[in-house]
Amino acid sequence: MARYFENSSDALVSDALEGFALVHDDLITFDPQHGFLLARHTAPSRRVALVSGGGAGHEPMHAGYVGRGMLDAACPGRVFASPHNRQVYEGSLAAARPEGVLHIVKNYTGDRINFGIAAERLARCDIPCARVLINDDLASDADGIASGRRGTGGTVLIEKLLGAAADDGLGLAELQELGDRLSARCRTLAVASAAHTAPTLGEPAFHLDADEIEYGVGIHGERASATARQGPLDALIDRMSEELITALAPEPGSTLLTLVNGLGAVTPLELYAIHREFARVLGRHGLSPARTLVGDYVTALDMRGFSLTLLVADPSDLPFYDAPVHTAALRW
């Protein structure tokens, strides 16, 4: 049994957010009463604030992307649970710009409901609010999943691009249109060789044999529809990459953004080897990433797994990716 280092499972998220705010007080402020983080510095040219959120346990998502060039505010919920609509409302109210607020919402039922209620409350205050829904998870693209594809790793890339676009002064409708286009052209696929440790039980959320992987795992420990033999890395990345390429059908020479994301317990050594294989398969199709991130960007507590994200961008999107960003977890 592996226990987390915590005062209690109930206090872990709030204790962590207070600690995060102490470390990064030059970038963010933390409102402990309403449970949101607010950027101290975003571009004065912004006409619209960007607000996101979702369950804790995915660090550095969401707090790590609040700051110049990305989010104005983030509302973390409890571990793997949606933030309360009151958090989203108060965070949006604090961050709102003259032309309102854009909510960047991952496609999970609780997030959709609570961000929706917050948007209705903002409307009653005459604050315009629109939504971009992130639904990049290829594994949940199945007829039997009524809620549709979930939102996962692609959120990081889309928040980066939208952050730069907001800094450029795009209006609410323009940002929503850009976000919808990016979300429609983004897919992610994840695997895991071991589950995360459930915080309340201190035990793995599920069990796999030593030579098994969960193929298409979710970021909340959701099991995949299939358990597979692990096998060599190149064969695994062949399969994952081909599924992503088939789903998006990018033309040779397309402008691609890629993310090789650790889910919490995979080493950088492994992640870079995974990127090597990902790039190899893309090259076989006449494709090459224009920009790449490799590291832990959207985790699932201590899950031993990784995800691959492919985003087919327009060449005109690259300046948004390259624009300066300064948050706790992403900066250049």
Short mmCIF file of C-alpha atoms in Angstrom, two decimals:
data_model
loop_
_atom_site.label_atom_id
_atom_site.label_comp_id
_atom_site.label_asym_id
_atom_site.label_seq_id
_atom_site.Cartn_x
_atom_site.Cartn_y
_atom_site.Cartn_z
CA MET A 1 0.00 0.00 0.00
CA ALA A 2 1.48 3.37 -1.03
CA ARG A 3 0.09 6.33 0.89
CA TYR A 4 0.30 9.94 -0.20
CA PHE A 5 2.20 12.43 1.93
CA GLU A 6 -0.71 14.49 3.19
CA ASN A 7 -2.38 15.82 6.30
CA SER A 8 -5.59 14.17 5.13
CA SER A 9 -7.15 13.29 1.81
CA ASP A 10 -9.68 16.11 2.35
CA ALA A 11 -6.94 18.69 2.89
CA LEU A 12 -4.48 17.67 0.17
CA VAL A 13 -5.83 19.90 -2.62
CA SER A 14 -6.30 23.04 -0.52
CA ASP A 15 -2.90 22.57 1.16
CA ALA A 16 -1.26 22.15 -2.24
CA LEU A 17 -2.94 25.25 -3.68
CA GLU A 18 -1.80 27.34 -0.73
CA GLY A 19 1.73 26.00 -1.17
CA PHE A 20 1.59 26.69 -4.90
CA ALA A 21 0.54 30.27 -4.22
CA LEU A 22 3.44 30.74 -1.79
CA VAL A 23 5.97 29.58 -4.37
CA HIS A 24 4.52 31.52 -7.31
CA ASP A 25 3.25 34.68 -5.66
CA ASP A 26 4.93 36.72 -8.40
CA LEU A 27 2.60 35.09 -10.96
CA ILE A 28 -0.70 34.33 -9.28
CA THR A 29 -2.95 35.05 -6.35
CA PHE A 30 -5.05 32.37 -4.66
CA ASP A 31 -8.54 33.04 -3.33
CA PRO A 32 -8.99 30.36 -0.65
CA GLN A 33 -12.58 31.40 0.07
CA HIS A 34 -13.78 30.77 -3.48
CA GLY A 35 -11.07 28.36 -4.59
CA PHE A 36 -9.63 29.94 -7.72
CA LEU A 37 -6.23 31.19 -8.88
CA LEU A 38 -5.92 34.52 -10.66
CA ALA A 39 -3.04 35.74 -12.81
CA ARG A 40 -1.27 38.83 -11.51
CA HIS A 41 -0.05 39.79 -14.98
CA THR A 42 -1.80 39.33 -18.31
CA ALA A 43 -1.55 41.49 -21.40
CA PRO A 44 -3.41 44.83 -21.18
CA SER A 45 -4.47 44.24 -24.79
CA ARG A 46 -6.73 41.37 -23.77
CA ARG A 47 -10.39 42.04 -24.39
CA VAL A 48 -11.50 38.63 -23.18
CA ALA A 49 -10.39 36.62 -20.12
CA LEU A 50 -9.58 32.92 -20.42
CA VAL A 51 -10.78 30.72 -17.56
CA SER A 52 -10.38 26.99 -17.22
CA GLY A 53 -10.52 24.36 -14.51
CA GLY A 54 -11.36 20.81 -13.63
CA GLY A 55 -10.43 18.19 -11.10
CA ALA A 56 -7.16 18.28 -9.19
CA GLY A 57 -4.72 15.42 -9.63
CA HIS A 58 -3.63 16.53 -13.11
CA GLU A 59 -0.84 18.88 -12.04
CA PRO A 60 0.60 21.05 -13.48
CA MET A 61 -2.84 21.35 -15.09
CA HIS A 62 -4.66 23.71 -14.17
CA ALA A 63 -2.84 26.04 -11.79
CA GLY A 64 0.42 25.74 -13.70
CA TYR A 65 -1.02 27.42 -16.78
CA VAL A 66 -2.26 30.61 -15.12
CA GLY A 67 -0.18 33.59 -16.09
CA ARG A 68 1.02 35.79 -18.90
CA GLY A 69 0.23 34.32 -22.31
CA MET A 70 -2.20 31.63 -21.08
CA LEU A 71 -5.03 31.62 -18.53
CA ASP A 72 -6.39 34.56 -16.55
CA ALA A 73 -7.86 32.22 -13.94
CA ALA A 74 -8.19 28.54 -13.07
CA CYS A 75 -10.61 26.74 -10.78
CA PRO A 76 -9.32 23.38 -9.51
CA GLY A 77 -11.84 20.98 -8.03
CA ARG A 78 -11.23 18.13 -5.65
CA VAL A 79 -9.17 15.18 -6.93
CA PHE A 80 -10.73 14.05 -10.21
CA ALA A 81 -13.89 16.06 -9.49
CA SER A 82 -15.34 19.11 -11.18
CA PRO A 83 -15.00 22.50 -9.53
CA HIS A 84 -18.20 23.84 -8.02
CA ASN A 85 -20.04 26.32 -10.24
CA ARG A 86 -19.53 28.92 -7.51
CA GLN A 87 -15.75 28.62 -7.97
CA VAL A 88 -16.06 29.07 -11.72
CA TYR A 89 -18.44 32.02 -11.33
CA GLU A 90 -16.26 33.82 -8.80
CA GLY A 91 -13.07 33.15 -10.77
CA SER A 92 -14.70 34.39 -13.97
CA LEU A 93 -16.07 37.45 -12.23
CA ALA A 94 -12.60 38.33 -10.91
CA ALA A 95 -10.92 37.80 -14.28
CA ALA A 96 -13.54 39.23 -16.66
CA ARG A 97 -12.36 41.68 -19.31
CA PRO A 98 -14.45 44.28 -21.18
CA GLU A 99 -15.71 41.73 -23.74
CA GLY A 100 -16.28 38.97 -21.22
CA VAL A 101 -14.93 35.51 -20.51
CA LEU A 102 -14.09 32.44 -22.55
CA HIS A 103 -14.43 29.17 -20.64
CA ILE A 104 -12.10 26.38 -21.80
CA VAL A 105 -13.87 23.23 -20.66
CA LYS A 106 -12.78 19.62 -20.93
CA ASN A 107 -15.59 17.31 -21.94
CA TYR A 108 -16.64 15.70 -18.67
CA THR A 109 -20.21 15.78 -17.45
CA GLY A 110 -19.52 17.57 -14.17
CA ASP A 111 -17.32 20.20 -15.81
CA ARG A 112 -19.90 20.87 -18.50
CA ILE A 113 -22.67 21.28 -15.96
CA ASN A 114 -20.80 23.50 -13.53
CA PHE A 115 -19.22 25.74 -16.15
CA GLY A 116 -22.68 26.00 -17.74
CA ILE A 117 -24.32 27.13 -14.50
CA ALA A 118 -21.52 29.65 -13.95
CA ALA A 119 -22.06 31.00 -17.48
CA GLU A 120 -25.77 31.49 -16.75
CA ARG A 121 -24.91 33.40 -13.57
CA LEU A 122 -22.44 35.57 -15.50
CA ALA A 123 -25.14 36.32 -18.08
CA ARG A 124 -27.37 37.62 -15.30
CA CYS A 125 -24.55 40.05 -14.47
CA ASP A 126 -24.38 41.12 -18.17
CA ILE A 127 -20.94 39.53 -18.58
CA PRO A 128 -20.68 37.80 -21.98
CA CYS A 129 -19.44 34.25 -21.76
CA ALA A 130 -18.67 31.63 -24.40
CA ARG A 131 -17.25 28.12 -24.25
CA VAL A 132 -14.65 26.07 -26.08
CA LEU A 133 -15.11 22.35 -25.43
CA ILE A 134 -11.96 20.21 -25.51
CA ASN A 135 -12.75 16.63 -26.57
CA ASP A 136 -9.53 15.19 -27.94
CA ASP A 137 -9.50 11.69 -26.38
CA LEU A 138 -9.59 9.23 -29.26
CA ALA A 139 -10.21 6.22 -27.02
CA SER A 140 -13.60 7.55 -25.90
CA ASP A 141 -14.75 8.19 -29.47
CA ALA A 142 -17.22 5.30 -29.49
CA ASP A 143 -20.94 4.84 -30.01
CA GLY A 144 -21.36 3.41 -26.52
CA ILE A 145 -20.04 6.55 -24.80
CA ALA A 146 -22.97 8.95 -24.74
CA SER A 147 -20.95 11.91 -23.46
CA GLY A 148 -18.55 11.71 -26.41
CA ARG A 149 -14.79 12.11 -26.48
CA ARG A 150 -13.27 13.30 -23.21
CA GLY A 151 -10.90 16.23 -22.89
CA THR A 152 -7.28 15.35 -22.14
CA GLY A 153 -3.75 16.39 -23.13
CA GLY A 154 -4.71 18.58 -26.07
CA THR A 155 -5.99 21.13 -23.57
CA VAL A 156 -2.43 22.36 -22.95
CA LEU A 157 -1.74 23.12 -26.61
CA ILE A 158 -5.11 24.78 -27.15
CA GLU A 159 -4.82 26.92 -24.03
CA LYS A 160 -1.37 28.07 -25.19
CA LEU A 161 -2.65 29.07 -28.64
CA LEU A 162 -5.77 30.75 -27.28
CA GLY A 163 -3.71 32.62 -24.70
CA ALA A 164 -1.55 34.21 -27.37
CA ALA A 165 -4.61 34.97 -29.50
CA ALA A 166 -6.25 36.69 -26.52
CA ASP A 167 -3.07 38.72 -26.03
CA ASP A 168 -3.40 39.80 -29.67
CA GLY A 169 -6.77 41.29 -28.81
CA LEU A 170 -9.13 38.82 -30.48
CA GLY A 171 -12.75 39.18 -29.44
CA LEU A 172 -14.95 36.58 -27.77
CA ALA A 173 -16.46 35.15 -30.96
CA GLU A 174 -13.07 35.03 -32.69
CA LEU A 175 -11.48 33.17 -29.79
CA GLN A 176 -14.35 30.70 -29.63
CA GLU A 177 -14.09 30.05 -33.35
CA LEU A 178 -10.33 29.51 -33.10
CA GLY A 179 -10.71 27.21 -30.10
CA ASP A 180 -13.44 25.16 -31.78
CA ARG A 181 -11.29 24.72 -34.89
CA LEU A 182 -8.25 23.65 -32.87
CA SER A 183 -10.29 21.24 -30.76
CA ALA A 184 -11.79 19.64 -33.86
CA ARG A 185 -8.29 18.99 -35.25
CA CYS A 186 -6.73 17.59 -32.07
CA ARG A 187 -6.65 13.98 -30.84
CA THR A 188 -4.94 12.24 -27.93
CA LEU A 189 -4.42 8.58 -27.08
CA ALA A 190 -3.11 7.28 -23.73
CA VAL A 191 -1.81 3.98 -22.36
CA ALA A 192 -0.79 2.87 -18.87
CA SER A 193 1.18 -0.03 -17.44
CA ALA A 194 0.00 0.70 -13.88
CA ALA A 195 -2.93 2.59 -12.39
CA HIS A 196 -2.75 5.65 -10.17
CA THR A 197 -3.01 5.23 -6.41
CA ALA A 198 -6.55 6.06 -5.27
CA PRO A 199 -6.14 8.85 -2.67
CA THR A 200 -8.88 7.64 -0.35
CA LEU A 201 -7.81 3.99 -0.36
CA GLY A 202 -4.06 4.17 -0.87
CA GLU A 203 -4.35 1.31 -3.35
CA PRO A 204 -4.08 1.06 -7.14
CA ALA A 205 -7.30 1.97 -8.92
CA PHE A 206 -6.96 -1.20 -10.99
CA HIS A 207 -4.49 -4.05 -11.45
CA LEU A 208 -2.52 -5.21 -14.48
CA ASP A 209 -0.16 -8.12 -14.92
CA ALA A 210 3.49 -7.31 -15.49
CA ASP A 211 3.29 -7.71 -19.27
CA GLU A 212 -0.05 -5.92 -19.73
CA ILE A 213 -1.01 -2.34 -20.56
CA GLU A 214 -4.33 -0.58 -20.52
CA TYR A 215 -4.73 0.72 -24.08
CA GLY A 216 -6.83 3.90 -24.26
CA VAL A 217 -6.84 4.73 -20.56
CA GLY A 218 -8.53 7.90 -19.27
CA ILE A 219 -6.91 10.56 -17.12
CA HIS A 220 -9.15 9.77 -14.13
CA GLY A 221 -8.08 6.17 -14.00
CA GLU A 222 -10.88 5.12 -16.30
CA ARG A 223 -10.03 1.70 -17.64
CA ALA A 224 -9.79 1.28 -21.37
CA SER A 225 -12.01 -0.89 -23.49
CA ALA A 226 -9.05 -3.17 -24.12
CA THR A 227 -6.13 -4.60 -22.15
CA ALA A 228 -3.17 -5.50 -24.37
CA ARG A 229 0.25 -7.09 -24.14
CA GLN A 230 2.88 -4.40 -23.74
CA GLY A 231 5.50 -5.63 -26.21
CA PRO A 232 8.34 -3.46 -27.54
CA LEU A 233 7.99 0.33 -27.59
CA ASP A 234 8.26 0.77 -31.35
CA ALA A 235 5.30 -1.53 -31.99
CA LEU A 236 3.19 0.24 -29.36
CA ILE A 237 3.93 3.69 -30.79
CA ASP A 238 3.29 2.39 -34.31
CA ARG A 239 -0.21 1.40 -33.27
CA MET A 240 -0.97 4.57 -31.32
CA SER A 241 0.44 6.93 -33.96
CA GLU A 242 -1.34 5.23 -36.83
CA GLU A 243 -4.66 5.59 -35.01
CA LEU A 244 -4.07 9.30 -34.45
CA ILE A 245 -3.04 9.85 -38.06
CA THR A 246 -6.05 7.91 -39.35
CA ALA A 247 -8.41 9.97 -37.18
CA LEU A 248 -7.09 13.34 -38.37
CA ALA A 249 -5.81 12.45 -41.86
CA PRO A 250 -3.21 15.24 -42.08
CA GLU A 251 -1.79 15.95 -45.50
CA PRO A 252 1.99 15.49 -45.93
CA GLY A 253 3.67 18.71 -44.90
CA SER A 254 0.86 19.71 -42.55
CA THR A 255 1.65 22.00 -39.64
CA LEU A 256 1.64 19.68 -36.64
CA LEU A 257 1.91 20.33 -32.94
CA THR A 258 2.71 17.26 -30.86
CA LEU A 259 2.71 16.51 -27.16
CA VAL A 260 4.28 13.49 -25.49
CA ASN A 261 2.81 13.68 -22.03
CA GLY A 262 3.66 11.69 -18.91
CA LEU A 263 0.76 10.71 -16.67
CA GLY A 264 2.76 11.02 -13.47
CA ALA A 265 5.17 8.11 -13.06
CA VAL A 266 6.97 7.73 -16.39
CA THR A 267 10.55 8.98 -16.52
CA PRO A 268 11.83 11.67 -18.90
CA LEU A 269 14.21 9.04 -20.25
CA GLU A 270 11.22 7.01 -21.44
CA LEU A 271 9.25 10.01 -22.69
CA TYR A 272 12.02 11.12 -25.03
CA ALA A 273 12.37 7.59 -26.38
CA ILE A 274 8.61 7.66 -26.99
CA HIS A 275 8.96 10.94 -28.86
CA ARG A 276 11.65 9.38 -31.04
CA GLU A 277 9.27 6.61 -32.09
CA PHE A 278 6.37 9.06 -32.57
CA ALA A 279 8.49 11.20 -34.89
CA ARG A 280 9.59 8.09 -36.77
CA VAL A 281 6.02 7.08 -37.56
CA LEU A 282 5.04 10.62 -38.54
CA GLY A 283 8.02 10.74 -40.88
CA ARG A 284 6.81 7.60 -42.59
CA HIS A 285 3.75 9.61 -43.66
CA GLY A 286 5.71 12.64 -44.81
CA LEU A 287 4.85 14.43 -41.57
CA SER A 288 7.05 16.28 -39.10
CA PRO A 289 6.13 18.15 -35.92
CA ALA A 290 6.49 21.90 -36.27
CA ARG A 291 6.59 22.18 -32.48
CA THR A 292 6.81 19.54 -29.75
CA LEU A 293 6.38 19.34 -26.00
CA VAL A 294 7.74 16.38 -24.03
CA GLY A 295 7.16 16.07 -20.29
CA ASP A 296 4.52 15.86 -17.56
CA TYR A 297 1.86 18.42 -18.55
CA VAL A 298 -1.46 16.70 -17.74
CA THR A 299 -0.94 13.97 -15.18
CA ALA A 300 -3.24 11.47 -13.49
CA LEU A 301 -1.72 11.47 -10.00
CA ASP A 302 0.97 8.75 -10.12
CA MET A 303 -0.34 6.75 -13.06
CA ARG A 304 2.44 4.95 -14.90
CA GLY A 305 1.43 5.85 -18.42
CA PHE A 306 1.72 8.41 -21.17
CA SER A 307 -0.34 10.05 -23.87
CA LEU A 308 0.38 11.16 -27.43
CA THR A 309 -1.35 14.26 -28.79
CA LEU A 310 -1.49 15.34 -32.40
CA LEU A 311 -2.89 18.75 -33.36
CA VAL A 312 -3.20 19.69 -37.04
CA ALA A 313 -2.79 23.45 -37.00
CA ASP A 314 -2.79 26.13 -39.68
CA PRO A 315 0.56 27.78 -40.46
CA SER A 316 -1.01 31.00 -39.19
CA ASP A 317 -1.36 29.37 -35.75
CA LEU A 318 2.39 28.98 -35.22
CA PRO A 319 3.01 32.59 -34.12
CA PHE A 320 0.46 31.97 -31.36
CA TYR A 321 2.42 28.94 -30.21
CA ASP A 322 5.73 30.79 -30.38
CA ALA A 323 4.49 33.89 -28.56
CA PRO A 324 6.02 34.43 -25.10
CA VAL A 325 4.41 32.65 -22.18
CA HIS A 326 5.22 32.93 -18.49
CA THR A 327 3.39 30.60 -16.15
CA ALA A 328 4.59 28.26 -13.43
CA ALA A 329 4.63 25.26 -15.77
CA LEU A 330 5.21 26.72 -19.22
CA ARG A 331 7.47 29.58 -20.19
CA TRP A 332 9.54 30.73 -23.14
#
